[in-house]
Short mmCIF file of C-alpha atoms in Angstrom, two decimals:
data_model
loop_
_atom_site.label_atom_id
_atom_site.label_comp_id
_atom_site.label_asym_id
_atom_site.label_seq_id
_atom_site.Cartn_x
_atom_site.Cartn_y
_atom_site.Cartn_z
CA MET A 1 -35.36 -8.66 -20.44
CA THR A 2 -34.13 -11.06 -23.14
CA GLU A 3 -31.67 -13.50 -21.57
CA THR A 4 -30.01 -14.60 -24.81
CA LEU A 5 -28.99 -13.09 -28.12
CA GLN A 6 -27.63 -14.70 -31.27
CA PHE A 7 -24.04 -13.64 -31.91
CA THR A 8 -22.64 -13.26 -35.41
CA ARG A 9 -18.93 -13.57 -36.16
CA GLN A 10 -16.75 -11.51 -38.46
CA LEU A 11 -13.24 -12.84 -38.08
CA SER A 12 -10.12 -10.73 -38.56
CA ASP A 13 -8.44 -10.76 -41.96
CA HIS A 14 -5.14 -9.86 -40.30
CA PRO A 15 -4.73 -11.86 -37.07
CA VAL A 16 -1.44 -11.74 -35.25
CA SER A 17 0.91 -14.42 -36.59
CA ALA A 18 1.48 -17.57 -34.56
CA GLU A 19 5.15 -16.63 -34.17
CA ARG A 20 4.38 -13.15 -32.89
CA ARG A 21 1.69 -14.47 -30.57
CA ALA A 22 4.09 -17.04 -29.10
CA ALA A 23 6.63 -14.29 -28.42
CA ILE A 24 3.98 -12.21 -26.66
CA LEU A 25 2.75 -15.12 -24.56
CA ALA A 26 6.29 -15.86 -23.39
CA ASP A 27 6.27 -12.58 -21.46
CA PRO A 28 2.84 -10.90 -21.65
CA GLY A 29 3.06 -8.67 -18.59
CA PHE A 30 -0.36 -7.30 -17.66
CA GLY A 31 -2.63 -5.39 -20.02
CA ASN A 32 0.05 -4.78 -22.64
CA TYR A 33 -1.28 -6.83 -25.56
CA PHE A 34 -4.72 -7.64 -26.90
CA THR A 35 -6.25 -10.51 -28.82
CA ASP A 36 -7.48 -10.44 -32.41
CA HIS A 37 -11.16 -9.91 -31.71
CA THR A 38 -13.71 -8.08 -29.59
CA VAL A 39 -17.36 -8.64 -28.71
CA VAL A 40 -19.91 -5.86 -29.22
CA VAL A 41 -23.61 -5.58 -28.32
CA ASP A 42 -25.65 -2.42 -29.02
CA TYR A 43 -28.33 -0.82 -26.84
CA LYS A 44 -30.77 1.85 -27.91
CA VAL A 45 -33.90 3.49 -26.50
CA ASP A 46 -36.60 3.87 -29.18
CA THR A 47 -39.06 6.74 -29.68
CA ALA A 48 -41.50 5.06 -27.31
CA GLY A 49 -38.88 5.12 -24.58
CA ILE A 50 -38.29 1.38 -24.63
CA GLY A 51 -34.70 0.19 -24.61
CA GLY A 52 -33.30 -3.05 -25.90
CA TRP A 53 -30.11 -4.92 -26.72
CA SER A 54 -29.37 -6.01 -30.29
CA ASN A 55 -26.73 -6.72 -32.93
CA ALA A 56 -24.58 -9.03 -30.80
CA ARG A 57 -21.39 -9.77 -32.69
CA VAL A 58 -17.73 -10.74 -32.68
CA GLU A 59 -15.58 -8.49 -34.83
CA PRO A 60 -11.89 -7.71 -35.35
CA TYR A 61 -10.19 -5.82 -32.52
CA GLY A 62 -9.62 -2.19 -33.44
CA PRO A 63 -10.40 1.46 -32.70
CA ILE A 64 -13.93 2.46 -31.68
CA LEU A 65 -15.56 4.97 -34.01
CA MET A 66 -17.24 7.46 -31.68
CA ASP A 67 -18.78 10.91 -31.94
CA PRO A 68 -16.79 13.60 -30.08
CA ALA A 69 -19.99 14.41 -28.17
CA ALA A 70 -20.45 10.83 -26.90
CA ALA A 71 -21.63 10.96 -23.30
CA VAL A 72 -18.85 8.73 -21.99
CA LEU A 73 -16.26 11.31 -23.04
CA HIS A 74 -17.94 14.13 -21.14
CA TYR A 75 -19.70 12.61 -18.15
CA GLY A 76 -17.83 9.36 -17.60
CA GLN A 77 -20.93 7.19 -17.93
CA GLU A 78 -19.29 3.77 -18.08
CA VAL A 79 -18.68 0.61 -16.05
CA PHE A 80 -16.44 -2.42 -16.45
CA GLU A 81 -15.53 -5.83 -15.08
CA GLY A 82 -12.46 -8.04 -14.95
CA MET A 83 -12.04 -11.81 -14.87
CA LYS A 84 -9.71 -14.48 -16.16
CA ALA A 85 -9.93 -17.50 -18.45
CA TYR A 86 -7.66 -20.43 -17.58
CA ARG A 87 -6.66 -23.39 -19.73
CA HIS A 88 -6.90 -26.70 -17.87
CA ALA A 89 -4.68 -29.72 -18.43
CA ASP A 90 -7.16 -31.33 -20.84
CA GLY A 91 -7.16 -28.20 -23.05
CA SER A 92 -10.57 -26.95 -21.94
CA VAL A 93 -10.96 -23.29 -20.95
CA TRP A 94 -12.77 -22.16 -17.81
CA THR A 95 -13.50 -18.94 -15.97
CA PHE A 96 -14.21 -18.27 -12.31
CA ARG A 97 -17.60 -17.17 -10.97
CA PRO A 98 -18.72 -15.14 -14.02
CA GLU A 99 -22.27 -15.01 -12.67
CA ALA A 100 -20.98 -13.00 -9.70
CA ASN A 101 -19.25 -10.61 -12.11
CA ALA A 102 -22.48 -10.30 -14.10
CA VAL A 103 -24.42 -9.38 -10.96
CA ARG A 104 -21.82 -6.79 -9.94
CA PHE A 105 -21.71 -5.43 -13.49
CA ASN A 106 -25.43 -4.76 -13.38
CA LYS A 107 -25.23 -3.19 -9.92
CA SER A 108 -22.57 -0.87 -11.27
CA ALA A 109 -24.68 -0.13 -14.34
CA VAL A 110 -27.69 0.82 -12.23
CA ARG A 111 -25.54 3.19 -10.15
CA LEU A 112 -24.23 4.88 -13.31
CA ALA A 113 -27.73 5.04 -14.88
CA LEU A 114 -26.81 2.55 -17.58
CA PRO A 115 -29.01 -0.34 -18.78
CA GLU A 116 -28.68 -3.75 -17.20
CA LEU A 117 -27.30 -6.50 -19.41
CA PRO A 118 -28.95 -9.93 -19.15
CA GLU A 119 -26.65 -12.26 -17.22
CA GLY A 120 -26.94 -14.89 -19.93
CA VAL A 121 -25.72 -12.43 -22.56
CA PHE A 122 -22.83 -11.46 -20.29
CA VAL A 123 -21.62 -15.08 -19.95
CA ASP A 124 -22.29 -15.84 -23.63
CA SER A 125 -20.18 -12.84 -24.64
CA LEU A 126 -17.20 -14.36 -22.80
CA ARG A 127 -17.73 -17.70 -24.53
CA GLU A 128 -17.91 -16.02 -27.93
CA LEU A 129 -14.62 -14.17 -27.49
CA VAL A 130 -12.76 -17.13 -26.01
CA ALA A 131 -14.04 -19.39 -28.79
CA VAL A 132 -12.19 -17.36 -31.43
CA ASP A 133 -9.19 -16.22 -29.36
CA LYS A 134 -8.41 -19.21 -27.11
CA ASP A 135 -4.95 -19.56 -28.67
CA TRP A 136 -4.05 -16.36 -26.77
CA ILE A 137 -4.23 -18.04 -23.36
CA PRO A 138 -0.71 -18.15 -21.86
CA SER A 139 0.69 -20.92 -19.68
CA GLY A 140 2.70 -20.60 -16.48
CA ASP A 141 2.01 -19.98 -12.80
CA GLY A 142 -0.76 -17.43 -12.42
CA ALA A 143 -0.95 -16.77 -16.16
CA ALA A 144 -4.35 -16.45 -17.82
CA LEU A 145 -6.34 -14.59 -20.42
CA TYR A 146 -7.69 -11.46 -18.74
CA LEU A 147 -11.23 -10.63 -19.89
CA ARG A 148 -12.45 -7.04 -19.75
CA PRO A 149 -16.19 -6.51 -20.33
CA PHE A 150 -17.22 -2.85 -20.33
CA MET A 151 -20.18 -0.64 -21.12
CA ILE A 152 -19.96 2.92 -22.43
CA ALA A 153 -22.52 5.63 -23.18
CA THR A 154 -22.15 6.41 -26.90
CA GLU A 155 -25.04 8.81 -27.54
CA ALA A 156 -23.90 12.17 -28.93
CA PHE A 157 -25.61 14.58 -26.57
CA LEU A 158 -24.29 17.23 -24.18
CA GLY A 159 -27.29 17.46 -21.91
CA VAL A 160 -26.83 15.93 -18.48
CA ARG A 161 -29.07 12.85 -18.53
CA PRO A 162 -28.64 9.10 -18.98
CA ALA A 163 -27.57 8.23 -22.51
CA ARG A 164 -30.07 6.49 -24.77
CA GLU A 165 -27.42 4.74 -26.83
CA VAL A 166 -24.91 2.42 -25.20
CA SER A 167 -22.25 -0.05 -26.33
CA TYR A 168 -21.33 -3.20 -24.42
CA ARG A 169 -17.95 -4.68 -25.35
CA VAL A 170 -15.46 -7.33 -24.29
CA ILE A 171 -11.74 -7.30 -24.99
CA ALA A 172 -9.10 -9.76 -23.84
CA SER A 173 -5.44 -9.52 -22.88
CA PRO A 174 -2.94 -12.29 -22.07
CA ALA A 175 -1.74 -11.74 -18.52
CA GLY A 176 1.19 -12.87 -16.43
CA ASN A 177 1.88 -12.02 -12.79
CA TYR A 178 0.24 -8.65 -11.99
CA PHE A 179 3.24 -7.31 -10.09
CA GLY A 180 5.78 -9.00 -12.37
CA GLY A 181 8.31 -11.72 -11.61
CA ALA A 182 8.09 -14.18 -8.74
CA LEU A 183 5.45 -13.53 -6.10
CA LYS A 184 6.82 -11.68 -3.09
CA PRO A 185 5.37 -9.35 -0.46
CA VAL A 186 4.95 -5.76 -1.63
CA PRO A 187 5.01 -2.47 0.27
CA ILE A 188 2.00 -0.16 0.04
CA TRP A 189 1.56 3.56 0.72
CA LEU A 190 -1.05 5.09 3.03
CA SER A 191 -2.86 8.00 1.43
CA THR A 192 -3.88 10.69 3.92
CA LYS A 193 -4.46 13.43 1.37
CA TYR A 194 -6.90 11.61 -0.92
CA ALA A 195 -10.01 9.48 -0.44
CA ARG A 196 -11.07 6.78 -2.87
CA ALA A 197 -14.84 7.24 -2.45
CA GLY A 198 -17.40 9.18 -0.44
CA HIS A 199 -20.56 8.02 1.29
CA GLY A 200 -23.38 7.83 -1.21
CA GLY A 201 -20.88 7.96 -4.07
CA THR A 202 -19.76 5.33 -6.55
CA GLY A 203 -17.41 3.34 -4.30
CA GLU A 204 -19.41 0.13 -4.76
CA ALA A 205 -19.52 0.55 -8.54
CA LYS A 206 -16.71 -0.67 -10.77
CA CYS A 207 -16.42 2.46 -12.85
CA GLY A 208 -13.51 4.31 -14.39
CA GLY A 209 -14.01 7.45 -12.32
CA ASN A 210 -13.05 5.63 -9.13
CA TYR A 211 -9.78 4.51 -10.68
CA ALA A 212 -9.05 7.89 -12.25
CA ALA A 213 -9.52 9.48 -8.82
CA SER A 214 -6.97 7.05 -7.34
CA LEU A 215 -4.18 7.88 -9.78
CA ALA A 216 -2.85 10.98 -8.00
CA ALA A 217 -2.49 8.90 -4.84
CA GLN A 218 -0.91 6.12 -6.90
CA LEU A 219 1.76 8.52 -8.13
CA GLU A 220 2.37 9.54 -4.53
CA ALA A 221 2.78 5.85 -3.65
CA GLU A 222 5.26 5.27 -6.45
CA ALA A 223 7.30 8.24 -5.25
CA HIS A 224 7.65 6.37 -1.94
CA GLY A 225 8.68 3.10 -3.58
CA CYS A 226 5.26 1.44 -3.43
CA LYS A 227 3.18 -0.19 -6.14
CA GLN A 228 -0.19 0.27 -4.46
CA VAL A 229 -1.96 2.80 -2.25
CA LEU A 230 -4.31 2.24 0.68
CA PHE A 231 -7.29 4.53 1.31
CA LEU A 232 -9.00 5.36 4.60
CA ASP A 233 -12.38 6.82 5.52
CA PRO A 234 -11.48 10.07 7.29
CA THR A 235 -15.12 10.53 8.39
CA ASN A 236 -15.13 7.20 10.26
CA ASP A 237 -12.11 7.16 12.60
CA ASN A 238 -9.77 6.62 9.62
CA ALA A 239 -11.22 3.19 9.00
CA VAL A 240 -9.30 1.09 6.48
CA GLU A 241 -11.22 0.73 3.23
CA GLU A 242 -9.34 -0.76 0.27
CA LEU A 243 -6.37 -0.37 -2.01
CA GLY A 244 -6.53 1.38 -5.35
CA GLY A 245 -7.51 -1.86 -7.05
CA MET A 246 -7.76 -4.57 -4.38
CA ASN A 247 -9.48 -5.53 -1.12
CA ILE A 248 -7.40 -6.03 2.03
CA PHE A 249 -7.28 -8.74 4.72
CA PHE A 250 -5.57 -9.04 8.10
CA VAL A 251 -4.64 -12.35 9.71
CA PHE A 252 -4.13 -12.23 13.47
CA LYS A 253 -2.18 -14.76 15.49
CA ASP A 254 -5.36 -16.03 17.16
CA GLY A 255 -6.40 -17.35 13.73
CA THR A 256 -8.95 -14.62 12.99
CA LEU A 257 -9.19 -13.03 9.54
CA VAL A 258 -10.48 -9.47 9.42
CA THR A 259 -11.50 -7.51 6.34
CA PRO A 260 -13.28 -4.15 6.14
CA GLU A 261 -17.05 -4.50 6.04
CA LEU A 262 -18.91 -3.60 2.87
CA ASN A 263 -20.26 -0.18 3.73
CA GLY A 264 -21.26 1.31 0.39
CA ASN A 265 -17.77 2.68 -0.30
CA ILE A 266 -15.98 -0.62 -0.89
CA LEU A 267 -16.11 -2.73 -4.03
CA HIS A 268 -17.79 -6.13 -3.64
CA GLY A 269 -14.75 -8.13 -4.69
CA VAL A 270 -15.40 -11.57 -6.18
CA THR A 271 -11.96 -12.72 -4.99
CA ARG A 272 -12.73 -11.17 -1.59
CA SER A 273 -15.89 -13.21 -1.15
CA SER A 274 -14.07 -16.34 -2.37
CA VAL A 275 -11.29 -15.87 0.18
CA ILE A 276 -13.87 -15.50 2.94
CA GLN A 277 -15.58 -18.73 1.89
CA LEU A 278 -12.34 -20.72 1.63
CA ALA A 279 -11.21 -19.42 5.02
CA ARG A 280 -14.49 -20.45 6.63
CA ASP A 281 -14.24 -23.86 4.95
CA ARG A 282 -11.01 -24.31 6.93
CA GLY A 283 -12.73 -23.44 10.18
CA LEU A 284 -11.13 -20.02 10.45
CA SER A 285 -13.04 -17.17 12.03
CA VAL A 286 -13.69 -14.35 9.55
CA GLU A 287 -14.84 -10.92 10.67
CA GLU A 288 -16.17 -8.33 8.24
CA ARG A 289 -15.97 -5.22 10.35
CA LYS A 290 -14.52 -1.78 10.78
CA ILE A 291 -10.78 -1.81 11.36
CA THR A 292 -8.99 1.48 11.85
CA ILE A 293 -5.43 2.46 11.06
CA ASP A 294 -4.87 2.89 14.82
CA GLU A 295 -5.94 -0.70 15.49
CA TRP A 296 -3.63 -1.92 12.74
CA ARG A 297 -0.70 -0.02 14.20
CA GLN A 298 -1.42 -1.00 17.82
CA ARG A 299 -1.94 -4.70 17.14
CA ALA A 300 1.14 -4.89 14.94
CA ALA A 301 3.19 -3.27 17.73
CA ALA A 302 1.74 -5.74 20.25
CA GLY A 303 2.85 -8.69 18.09
CA GLU A 304 -0.72 -9.82 17.46
CA LEU A 305 -0.60 -9.41 13.68
CA ALA A 306 0.49 -12.41 11.60
CA GLU A 307 -0.20 -11.43 7.97
CA VAL A 308 -1.60 -8.68 5.80
CA PHE A 309 -2.58 -9.35 2.20
CA ALA A 310 -4.48 -7.85 -0.70
CA CYS A 311 -6.70 -9.69 -3.14
CA GLY A 312 -8.35 -9.06 -6.48
CA THR A 313 -8.93 -10.65 -9.87
CA ALA A 314 -5.74 -9.31 -11.44
CA ALA A 315 -3.29 -10.11 -8.65
CA VAL A 316 -5.32 -12.94 -7.01
CA ILE A 317 -3.60 -12.73 -3.58
CA THR A 318 -0.52 -10.64 -2.83
CA PRO A 319 1.06 -10.43 0.65
CA ILE A 320 1.83 -6.94 1.97
CA SER A 321 5.28 -6.47 3.49
CA GLU A 322 4.69 -3.08 5.08
CA LEU A 323 2.48 -0.02 5.11
CA LYS A 324 4.51 3.13 4.58
CA THR A 325 3.05 6.26 6.20
CA VAL A 326 4.09 9.79 7.06
CA ASP A 327 3.83 8.77 10.73
CA GLY A 328 6.11 5.77 10.49
CA ASP A 329 5.91 2.41 8.77
CA ILE A 330 3.92 -0.61 9.94
CA VAL A 331 5.94 -3.69 9.05
CA SER A 332 4.24 -7.05 8.61
CA PRO A 333 5.84 -10.19 10.08
CA ASP A 334 7.76 -12.45 7.71
CA LEU A 335 5.54 -15.12 6.20
CA GLY A 336 6.03 -18.60 7.56
CA ALA A 337 5.74 -21.84 5.61
CA ASP A 338 2.15 -22.20 6.85
CA ALA A 339 1.05 -18.66 5.89
CA VAL A 340 -2.73 -18.49 5.52
CA CYS A 341 -2.61 -16.14 2.54
CA MET A 342 -0.26 -18.33 0.53
CA SER A 343 -2.23 -21.48 1.32
CA ILE A 344 -5.52 -19.89 0.26
CA ARG A 345 -3.84 -18.45 -2.82
CA ALA A 346 -2.62 -21.92 -3.83
CA GLN A 347 -6.11 -23.36 -3.29
CA LEU A 348 -7.79 -20.55 -5.21
CA LEU A 349 -5.40 -20.82 -8.16
CA GLY A 350 -5.76 -24.59 -8.03
CA ILE A 351 -9.53 -24.32 -8.35
CA GLN A 352 -9.22 -21.82 -11.19
CA THR A 353 -6.69 -23.91 -13.11
CA GLY A 354 -8.43 -27.24 -12.48
CA THR A 355 -5.84 -28.89 -10.22
CA VAL A 356 -7.93 -28.57 -7.03
CA GLU A 357 -11.53 -29.76 -6.68
CA ASP A 358 -14.16 -27.05 -7.17
CA THR A 359 -16.51 -27.93 -4.31
CA HIS A 360 -18.54 -24.74 -4.64
CA GLY A 361 -19.36 -24.94 -8.34
CA TRP A 362 -17.50 -21.73 -9.06
CA LEU A 363 -16.10 -22.70 -12.48
CA THR A 364 -17.86 -22.11 -15.80
CA ARG A 365 -16.58 -23.69 -18.99
CA LEU A 366 -16.02 -21.28 -21.85
CA ALA A 367 -14.42 -23.56 -24.48
#
C-alpha cells in the first residue's frame, strides 16, 4: 500500500474575509463554521479487482457532488475521525497523536468494509489542510482547529456489497469549549431504553450509524436537563459502557481510577488512553474493568467515590456532576482543589498547546 501521495492545491477564489474570520474566531462554538478548503483523495477498484488511492488534492470547501444512488446514502458505509490542531506560542501548529487516530480510522474502515488509508497519507492530509487554513486556528483556553477526516462510499449501486468507489476527505472547523462557556461539571442522563452498541456490532468503529443511533437517547437526556447520555450493557449486569460521544472514568477515594474495559462495544478513545498513561505516570492505580451501575450507586452512597468524569477529543475532560436516572440520581462529590480530573486535564491541554513537556512524543507538527 503506497504510504505517500503527492497533493495538488487549488485554492479558493472566494475565501472568507479576514474581518469575518476574526468575528467567527472570537466565538466559534463547536462545529458551526468551516474553513476555506477541504482535502480529497479518491479510491477506486479497477476491472482486475485491484483498488488504489489517487488524485490527492486540496480544493475549495463546498458541496459534494454525489449520485443519489451512492452507497453511503443507502447503507451508511462511512467512517470518520476527530482531532485538534493547536497553535503554540512560537506560531507553530501541532496536533496530538495523529498516528493513533490513523490506526483507529483503519480499524473502523475494515469493520465497515472500506479500504484502509495509508497512515502517511492520513497525516499528510492534515498537514495539507492546515498549511492553507492555519489562519482559522482560534486562541483561548481549550480553543483549537477541529479536524474531521472521513471516508464515504460514493459508488452508485444499490446492491448490498462493499462499494468500489470511495472518497476520503478532511474538513476543519474552529472550535471553542465543547459545552460552551467556562468549564463546569455537567449532569448526564442514564438511558435504560436504548443501547449504544451490541456485541459483534460496530461499537468499536467510529462510524455515523453509532451516533445516529444515540440521538433518540440524546433527546431524552435533553428533556431531563442533561447534555449527554450514558449507555449500559443490559446483557452484562448493566455494565457501564460509554457516553454518546465520550469515554467515562471514576476516581475513588483510595486513589484508584476505573474505566470500563474495551470489550468490543466501546470506542478506543485516544484521549482515554492518554488519560490512563498520565494517571499511571503519577503513580495512580488504573483499572480497566467491568463496572456496573449498581456498583456506581453503592460506592457513591458509601462515600467511596471522589470524582466522575468524561473524556474525548472534542471536550478533552469534563467532570460529571450527577447521573440522572428514573430510579434516583447519583450525585458526584464536589471537586476539590486537588481534583485528579482537573489536574490531568491541565496537563493534557498543556502538552497539546506546548506549555507542558511532551515526554511521550505525542505531538506531531503540522505547520
